[in-house]
XYZ file of C-alpha atoms in Angstrom:
479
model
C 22.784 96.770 134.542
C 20.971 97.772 131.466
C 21.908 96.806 128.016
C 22.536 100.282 126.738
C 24.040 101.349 130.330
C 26.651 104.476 129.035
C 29.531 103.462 131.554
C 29.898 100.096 130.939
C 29.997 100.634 126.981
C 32.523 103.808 127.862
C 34.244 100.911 129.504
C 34.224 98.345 126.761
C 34.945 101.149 124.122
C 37.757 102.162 126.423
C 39.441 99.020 126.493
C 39.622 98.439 123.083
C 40.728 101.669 122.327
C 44.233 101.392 124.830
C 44.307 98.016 123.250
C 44.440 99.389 119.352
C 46.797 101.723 120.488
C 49.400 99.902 122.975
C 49.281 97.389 119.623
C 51.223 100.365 117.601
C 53.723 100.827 120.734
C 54.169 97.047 121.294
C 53.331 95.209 118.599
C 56.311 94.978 116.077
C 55.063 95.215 111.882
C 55.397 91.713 110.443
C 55.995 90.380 106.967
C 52.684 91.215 105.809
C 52.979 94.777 106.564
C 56.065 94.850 104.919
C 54.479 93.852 102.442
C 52.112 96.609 102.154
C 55.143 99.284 102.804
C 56.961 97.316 100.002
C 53.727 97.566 97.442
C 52.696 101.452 98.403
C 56.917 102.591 97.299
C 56.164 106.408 98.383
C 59.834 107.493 96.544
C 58.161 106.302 92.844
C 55.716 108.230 91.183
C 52.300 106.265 91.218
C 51.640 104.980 87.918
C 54.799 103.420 88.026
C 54.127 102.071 91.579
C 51.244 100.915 90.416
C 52.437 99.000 87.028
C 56.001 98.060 88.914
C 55.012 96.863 92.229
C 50.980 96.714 92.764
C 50.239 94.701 89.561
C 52.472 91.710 91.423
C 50.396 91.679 94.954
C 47.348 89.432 94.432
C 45.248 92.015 96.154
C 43.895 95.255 93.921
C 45.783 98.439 94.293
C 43.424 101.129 96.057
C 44.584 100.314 99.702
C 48.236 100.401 97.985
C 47.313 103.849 96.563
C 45.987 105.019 99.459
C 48.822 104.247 101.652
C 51.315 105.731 99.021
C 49.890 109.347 98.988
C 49.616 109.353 103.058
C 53.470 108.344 103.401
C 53.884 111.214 100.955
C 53.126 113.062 104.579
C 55.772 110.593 106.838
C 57.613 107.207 106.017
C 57.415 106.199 109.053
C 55.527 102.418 110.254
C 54.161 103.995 113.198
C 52.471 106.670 110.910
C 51.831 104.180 108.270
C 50.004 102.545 110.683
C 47.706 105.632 112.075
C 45.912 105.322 108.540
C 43.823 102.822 109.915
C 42.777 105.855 112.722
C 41.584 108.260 109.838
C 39.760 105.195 108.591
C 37.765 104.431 112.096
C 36.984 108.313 112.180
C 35.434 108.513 108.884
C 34.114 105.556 108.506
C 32.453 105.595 112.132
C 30.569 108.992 111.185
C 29.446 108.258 107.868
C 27.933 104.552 109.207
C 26.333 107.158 112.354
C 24.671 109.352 109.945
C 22.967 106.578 108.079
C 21.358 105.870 111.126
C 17.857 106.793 110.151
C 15.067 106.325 112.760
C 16.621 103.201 113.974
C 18.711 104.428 116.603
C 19.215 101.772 118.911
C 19.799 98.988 116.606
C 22.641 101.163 114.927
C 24.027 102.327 117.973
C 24.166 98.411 119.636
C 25.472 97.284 115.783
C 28.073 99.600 115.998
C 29.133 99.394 119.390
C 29.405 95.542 119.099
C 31.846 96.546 115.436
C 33.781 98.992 117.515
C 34.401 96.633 120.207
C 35.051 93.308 117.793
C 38.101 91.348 118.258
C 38.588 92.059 114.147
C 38.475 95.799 114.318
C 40.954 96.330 117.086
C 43.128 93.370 116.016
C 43.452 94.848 112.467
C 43.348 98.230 112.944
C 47.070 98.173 114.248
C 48.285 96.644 110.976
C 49.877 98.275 107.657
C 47.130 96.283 105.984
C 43.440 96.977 104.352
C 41.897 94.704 106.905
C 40.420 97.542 109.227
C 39.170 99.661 106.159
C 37.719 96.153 104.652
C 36.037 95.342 108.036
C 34.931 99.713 108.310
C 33.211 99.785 104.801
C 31.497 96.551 104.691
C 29.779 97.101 107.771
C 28.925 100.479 106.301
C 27.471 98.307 102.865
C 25.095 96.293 105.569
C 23.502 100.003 106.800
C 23.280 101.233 103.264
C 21.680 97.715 101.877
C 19.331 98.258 105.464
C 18.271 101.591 104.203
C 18.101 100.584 100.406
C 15.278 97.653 101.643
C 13.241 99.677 103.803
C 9.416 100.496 102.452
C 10.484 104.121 100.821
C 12.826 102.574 98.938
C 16.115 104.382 100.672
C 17.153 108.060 100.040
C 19.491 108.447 96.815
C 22.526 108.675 98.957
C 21.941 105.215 100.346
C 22.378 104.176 96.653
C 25.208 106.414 96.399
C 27.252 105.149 99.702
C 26.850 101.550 98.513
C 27.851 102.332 95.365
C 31.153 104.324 96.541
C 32.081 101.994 99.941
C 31.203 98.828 97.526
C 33.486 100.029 94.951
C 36.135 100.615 97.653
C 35.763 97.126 99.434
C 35.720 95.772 95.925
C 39.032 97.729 94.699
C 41.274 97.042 98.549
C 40.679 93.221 98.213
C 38.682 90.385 96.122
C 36.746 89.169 99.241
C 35.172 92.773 99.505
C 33.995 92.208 95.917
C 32.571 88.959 96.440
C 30.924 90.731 99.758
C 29.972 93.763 97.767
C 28.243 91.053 94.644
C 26.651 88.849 97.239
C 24.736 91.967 99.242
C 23.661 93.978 96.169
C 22.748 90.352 94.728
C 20.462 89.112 97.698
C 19.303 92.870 97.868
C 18.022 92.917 94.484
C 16.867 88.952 94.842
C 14.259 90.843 98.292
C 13.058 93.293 96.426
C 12.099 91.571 93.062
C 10.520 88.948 95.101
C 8.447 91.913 96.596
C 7.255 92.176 92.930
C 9.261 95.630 92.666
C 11.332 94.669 89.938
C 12.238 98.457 89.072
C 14.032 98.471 92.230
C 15.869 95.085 91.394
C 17.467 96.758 87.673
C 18.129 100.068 90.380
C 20.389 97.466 92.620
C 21.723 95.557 90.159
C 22.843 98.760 87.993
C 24.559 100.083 91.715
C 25.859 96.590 92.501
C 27.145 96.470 88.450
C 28.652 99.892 88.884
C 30.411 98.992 92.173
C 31.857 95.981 90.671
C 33.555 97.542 87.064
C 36.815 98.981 88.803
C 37.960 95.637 90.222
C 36.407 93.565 87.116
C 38.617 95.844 85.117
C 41.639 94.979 87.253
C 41.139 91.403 86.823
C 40.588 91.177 83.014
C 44.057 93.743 82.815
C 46.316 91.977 85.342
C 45.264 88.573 85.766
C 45.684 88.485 89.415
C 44.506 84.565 89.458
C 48.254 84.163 87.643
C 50.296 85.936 90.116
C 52.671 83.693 91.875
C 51.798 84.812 94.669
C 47.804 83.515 94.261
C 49.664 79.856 92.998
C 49.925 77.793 95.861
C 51.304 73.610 94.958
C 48.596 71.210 94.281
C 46.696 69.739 97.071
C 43.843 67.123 97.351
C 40.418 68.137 97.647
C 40.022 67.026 101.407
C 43.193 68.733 102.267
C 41.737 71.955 101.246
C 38.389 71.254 102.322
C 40.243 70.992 105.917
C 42.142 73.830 105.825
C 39.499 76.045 104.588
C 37.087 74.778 107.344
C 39.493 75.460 109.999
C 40.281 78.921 108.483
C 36.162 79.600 108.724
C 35.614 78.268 112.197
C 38.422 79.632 113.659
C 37.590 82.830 112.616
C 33.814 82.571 113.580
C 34.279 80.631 116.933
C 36.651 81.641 118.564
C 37.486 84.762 117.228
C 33.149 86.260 116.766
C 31.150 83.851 118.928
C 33.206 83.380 121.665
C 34.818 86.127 121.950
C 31.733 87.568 123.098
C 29.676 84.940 124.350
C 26.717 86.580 126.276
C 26.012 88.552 122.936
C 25.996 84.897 121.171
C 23.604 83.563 123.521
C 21.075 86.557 123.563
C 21.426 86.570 119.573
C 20.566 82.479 119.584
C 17.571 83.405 121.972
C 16.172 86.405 119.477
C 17.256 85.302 116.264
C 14.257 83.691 115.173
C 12.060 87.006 115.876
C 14.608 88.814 113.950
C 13.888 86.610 110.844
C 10.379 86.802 111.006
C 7.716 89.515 110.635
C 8.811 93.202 109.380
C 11.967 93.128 110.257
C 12.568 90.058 108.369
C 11.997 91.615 105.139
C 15.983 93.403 106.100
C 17.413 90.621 108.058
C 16.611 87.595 105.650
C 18.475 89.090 102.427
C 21.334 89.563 104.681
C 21.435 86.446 106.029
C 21.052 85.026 102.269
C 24.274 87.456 101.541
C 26.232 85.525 104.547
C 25.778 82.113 103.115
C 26.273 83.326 99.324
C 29.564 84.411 100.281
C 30.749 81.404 102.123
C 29.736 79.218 99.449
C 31.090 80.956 96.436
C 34.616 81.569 98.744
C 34.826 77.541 99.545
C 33.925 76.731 95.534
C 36.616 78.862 94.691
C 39.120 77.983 97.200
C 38.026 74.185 96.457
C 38.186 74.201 92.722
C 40.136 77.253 91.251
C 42.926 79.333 93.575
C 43.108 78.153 97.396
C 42.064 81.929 98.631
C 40.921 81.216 101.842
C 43.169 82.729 104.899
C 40.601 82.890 108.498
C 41.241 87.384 107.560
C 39.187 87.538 104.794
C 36.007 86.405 106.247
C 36.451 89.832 108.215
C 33.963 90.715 105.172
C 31.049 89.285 106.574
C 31.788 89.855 110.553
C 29.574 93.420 110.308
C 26.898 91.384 108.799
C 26.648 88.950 111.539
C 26.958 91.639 114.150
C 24.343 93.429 112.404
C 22.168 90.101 113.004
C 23.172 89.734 116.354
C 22.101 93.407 117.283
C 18.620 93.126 115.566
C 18.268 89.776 117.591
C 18.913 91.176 120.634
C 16.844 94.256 120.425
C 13.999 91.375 119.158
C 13.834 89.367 122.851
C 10.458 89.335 124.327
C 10.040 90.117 128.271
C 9.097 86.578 129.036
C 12.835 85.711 127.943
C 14.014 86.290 131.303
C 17.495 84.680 130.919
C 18.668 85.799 127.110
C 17.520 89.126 128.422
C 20.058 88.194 131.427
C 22.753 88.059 129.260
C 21.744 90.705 126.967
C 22.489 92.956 129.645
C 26.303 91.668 130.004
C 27.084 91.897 126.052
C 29.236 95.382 126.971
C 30.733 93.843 130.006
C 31.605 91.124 128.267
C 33.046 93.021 125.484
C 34.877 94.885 127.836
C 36.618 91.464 130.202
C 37.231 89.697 126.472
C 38.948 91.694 124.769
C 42.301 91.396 126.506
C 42.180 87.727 126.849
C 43.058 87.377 123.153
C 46.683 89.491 124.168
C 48.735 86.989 122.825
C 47.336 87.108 119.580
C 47.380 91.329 119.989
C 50.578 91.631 120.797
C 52.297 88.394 119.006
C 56.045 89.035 117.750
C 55.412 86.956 114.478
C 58.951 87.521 112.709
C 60.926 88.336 116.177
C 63.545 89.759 113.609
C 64.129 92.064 117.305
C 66.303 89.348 118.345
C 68.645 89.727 115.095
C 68.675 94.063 116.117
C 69.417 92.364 119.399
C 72.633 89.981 118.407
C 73.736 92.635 116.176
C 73.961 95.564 118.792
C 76.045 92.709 120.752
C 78.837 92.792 118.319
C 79.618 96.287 117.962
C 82.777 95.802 116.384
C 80.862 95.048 113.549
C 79.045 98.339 113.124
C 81.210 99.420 110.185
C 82.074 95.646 108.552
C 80.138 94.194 105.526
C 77.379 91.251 106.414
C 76.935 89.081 103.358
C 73.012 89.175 102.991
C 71.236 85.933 101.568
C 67.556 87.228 100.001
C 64.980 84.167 100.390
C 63.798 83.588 96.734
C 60.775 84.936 95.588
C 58.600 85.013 92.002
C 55.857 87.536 93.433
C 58.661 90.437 94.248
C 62.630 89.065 94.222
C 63.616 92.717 95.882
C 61.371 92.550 98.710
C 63.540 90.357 100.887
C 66.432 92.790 100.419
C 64.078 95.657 101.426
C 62.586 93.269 104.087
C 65.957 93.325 105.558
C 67.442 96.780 105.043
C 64.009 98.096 106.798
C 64.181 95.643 109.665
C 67.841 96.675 110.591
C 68.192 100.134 109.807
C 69.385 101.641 112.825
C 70.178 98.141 114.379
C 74.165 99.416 115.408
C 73.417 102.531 118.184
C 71.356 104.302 115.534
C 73.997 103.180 112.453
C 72.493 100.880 109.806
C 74.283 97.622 109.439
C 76.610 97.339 106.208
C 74.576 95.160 104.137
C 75.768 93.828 100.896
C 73.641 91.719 98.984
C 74.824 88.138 98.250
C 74.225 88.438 94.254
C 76.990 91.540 94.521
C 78.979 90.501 96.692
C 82.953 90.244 95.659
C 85.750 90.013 97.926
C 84.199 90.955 101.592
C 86.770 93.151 103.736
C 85.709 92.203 107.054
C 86.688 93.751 110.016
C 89.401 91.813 112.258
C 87.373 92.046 115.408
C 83.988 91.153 113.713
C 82.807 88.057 113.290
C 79.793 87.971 111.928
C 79.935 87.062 108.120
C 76.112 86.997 106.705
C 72.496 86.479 107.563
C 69.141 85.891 106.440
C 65.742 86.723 107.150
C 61.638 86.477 106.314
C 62.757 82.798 106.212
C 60.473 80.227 106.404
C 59.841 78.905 109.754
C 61.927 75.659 110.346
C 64.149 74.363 108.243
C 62.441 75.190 105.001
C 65.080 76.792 102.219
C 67.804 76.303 104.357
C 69.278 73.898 101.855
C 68.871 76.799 99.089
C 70.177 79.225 101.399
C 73.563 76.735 102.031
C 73.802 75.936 98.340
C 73.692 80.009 97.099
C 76.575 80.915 99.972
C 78.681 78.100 98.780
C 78.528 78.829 95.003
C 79.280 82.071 95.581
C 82.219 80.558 97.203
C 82.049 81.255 100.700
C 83.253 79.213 103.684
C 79.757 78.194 105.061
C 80.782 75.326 106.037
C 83.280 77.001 108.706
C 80.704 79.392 109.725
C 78.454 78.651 112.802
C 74.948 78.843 112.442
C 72.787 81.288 114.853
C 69.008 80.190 114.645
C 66.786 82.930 115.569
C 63.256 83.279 115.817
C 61.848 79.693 114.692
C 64.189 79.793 112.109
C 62.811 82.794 110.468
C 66.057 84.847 110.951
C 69.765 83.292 110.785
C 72.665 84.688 111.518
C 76.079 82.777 110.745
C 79.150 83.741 112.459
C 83.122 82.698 112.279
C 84.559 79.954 114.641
């Protein structure tokens, strides 16, 4: 078995392909998504998507934008989804063609990307994850190129520019990616004693930067309620964020792959050193800027830190781990052992981490479920309770009326919303009064969600209580 042996990487790429897509089949959208569908509003015209819904995410509006004009083509979640697909094409050939005259190390870097628990995780999400993950390992080629002795070709300058831009404008932690890179970059090259090439990165990494700078200074995203999160102490947060980080590293990049983290251990050092190091080191540098500036911020400004958005600076450690690899000497009989079962590896991993593929995190398909059990009810009004919200008070009731539609044989449920409700003519042979979902899990807001039915003066205390899904979904029905 050889290290670049064609059918075991066919097999490996194979996998996680039928993985990505069985997660589209099997793998219901989740709140998050949602989320996205709610933000991108494909019936409004975009600059008043954009002021009216965007400006309240916490993320900036180019995914959002994006994903508006391509539901222009189909609404629905499956198609919303296949986005990601047009992403992984493009993206995939423009990171090929950067390739240069290092062919293996780009072809093992971006096998090891296109079999990464991250890439096939995300790219079966209504979310800007995949394209993140796709144009930040396309920033580590162009930085790559941008280093080497000739100084890079002008379209190196130009594809960081445009993919660092992009990063930058989809979500914050692609700008702090996209500042870090072009920062270390320029740090390399000055220390070189080429400090014309230092103002030529700085301008690009400047340039790359303005959209979402812009963004900030208009909308104040660091004041969106959905960024404000209730005070915690500083070892609290320190905890979280540390677990976020590991996690995400670990178990989800190191050992998720663990032949390719032992071979990388075993070569890292010669990847640092010599040559090569003069591409590797900045990068490295990048890695640990990025970490540090995300934990100051999460520690001391907005608690930011969810395990996702270190997907930003997965390519760069793959990267790493690829120019390691390729650096073992022959006398390293055993790294080069396990060198040899990185695609293997890739290939047996990949599905252990189904559960987390294929998790039902709402299971709002038990509420379709209980509702398609009461048939009699296909045509009566169900009270529905929206769960409170300052980022977006609408989304809950567009949660919900996306979640069901079609939940009676094809029919949509009869929703009325709780704030309009008046007298409800319920059908004699139904007996299902209200629900609520995108609760929290447990028993958080259930006292709000008794307190709002019983001022609006309705019987809940007669009603039986159906607990679905954790608690996330209720459905209350008459004794």
């Amino acid at each position: 078995m050889q290290l670049f042996d064609r059918r075991i990487w066919a097999l490996a790429l194979m996998v996680a392909l039928s993985l990505l897509l069985a997660q589209f089949a099997f793998r219901p959208p989740w709140r998050d998504e949602y989320w996205a569908l709610y933000f991108s509003a494909p019936g409004e015209p975009i600059l008043d998507a954009v002021s009216g819904k965007m400006v309240r995410d916490v993320h900036p509006p180019l995914y959002f934008s994006l994903l508006h004009y391509w539901r222009q083509i189909g609404e629905s979640e499956l198609f919303a989804r296949s986005l990601n697909l047009v992403f992984l094409g493009l993206g995939g050939w423009l990171a090929w063609s950067m390739r240069r005259d290092r062919v293996r190390e780009t072809a093992l870097y971006l096998l090891l990307c296109a079999t990464s628990f991250w890439l096939v995780f995300f790219s079966a999400e209504i979310r800007m994850m995949a394209g993140l993950f796709i144009l930040c390992a396309i920033l580590v080629l162009a930085g790559r190129n941008m280093l080497q002795e000739d100084g890079g070709r002008p379209v190196d300058a130009l594809v960081f520019l445009l993919c660092g831009a992009a990063a930058a404008s989809c979500h914050f932690f692609g700008a702090l990616w996209t500042g870090s890179l072009g920062l270390m970059l320029g740090l390399a090259v000055l220390l070189r004693g080429e400090p014309a090439r230092f103002v030529k990165m700085g301008l690009v990494t400047t340039l790359a930067l303005l959209p979402v700078l812009a963004w900030i200074a208009l909308v104040r995203p660091d004041q969106n309620p959905g960024a404000i999160s209730a005070p915690r102490g500083f070892l609290s947060l320190l905890e979280e964020a540390l677990e976020q980080f590991l996690r995400g590293v670990t178990v989800k990049t190191a050992f998720a792959n663990l032949a390719l983290t032992i071979a990388a251990i075993c070569g890292l050092g010669a990847a640092l050193r010599g040559a090569q190091g003069r591409e590797t080191r900045p990068l490295l540098w990048a890695v640990g800027l990025a970490v540090a500036i995300a934990f100051g911020v999460h520690l001391f400004l907005v608690a930011m830190i969810k395990e996702r958005a270190f997907i930003v600076i997965i390519p760069p450690i793959l990267y790493l781990a690829s120019v390691a690899v390729l650096s073992l000497r022959p006398e390293q009989s055993r790294a080069q052992v396990a060198a040899r079962w990185i695609p293997l590896v890739a290939a047996l991993s990949l599905p252990l981490f189904s559960s987390e593929l294929f998790k039902d995190r709402e299971r709002y398909g038990a509420v379709r479920a209980f509702l398609a059990d009461h048939p009699a009810c296909a045509g009566s009004p169900i009270l529905t309770y929206e769960r409170p919200s300052d980022q977006a008070q609408d989304f809950s009731w567009f949660f919900t009326r996306s979640v069901l539609a079609g939940a009676f044989s094809g029919e949509d449920p009869r929703l009325v919303r709780l704030a309009e409700a008046g007298e409800m003519d319920w059908a004699p042979a139904c007996t299902i009064r209200a629900l609520a979902l995108s609760m929290p899990r447990g028993t958080r807001g259930s006292e709000e969600m008794y307190a709002a039915l019983s001022a609006a003066g309705y019987p809940i205390e007669d009603w039986q209580e159906v607990v679905l899904g954790e608690g996330r979904s209720r459905v209350f029905i008459a004794d």
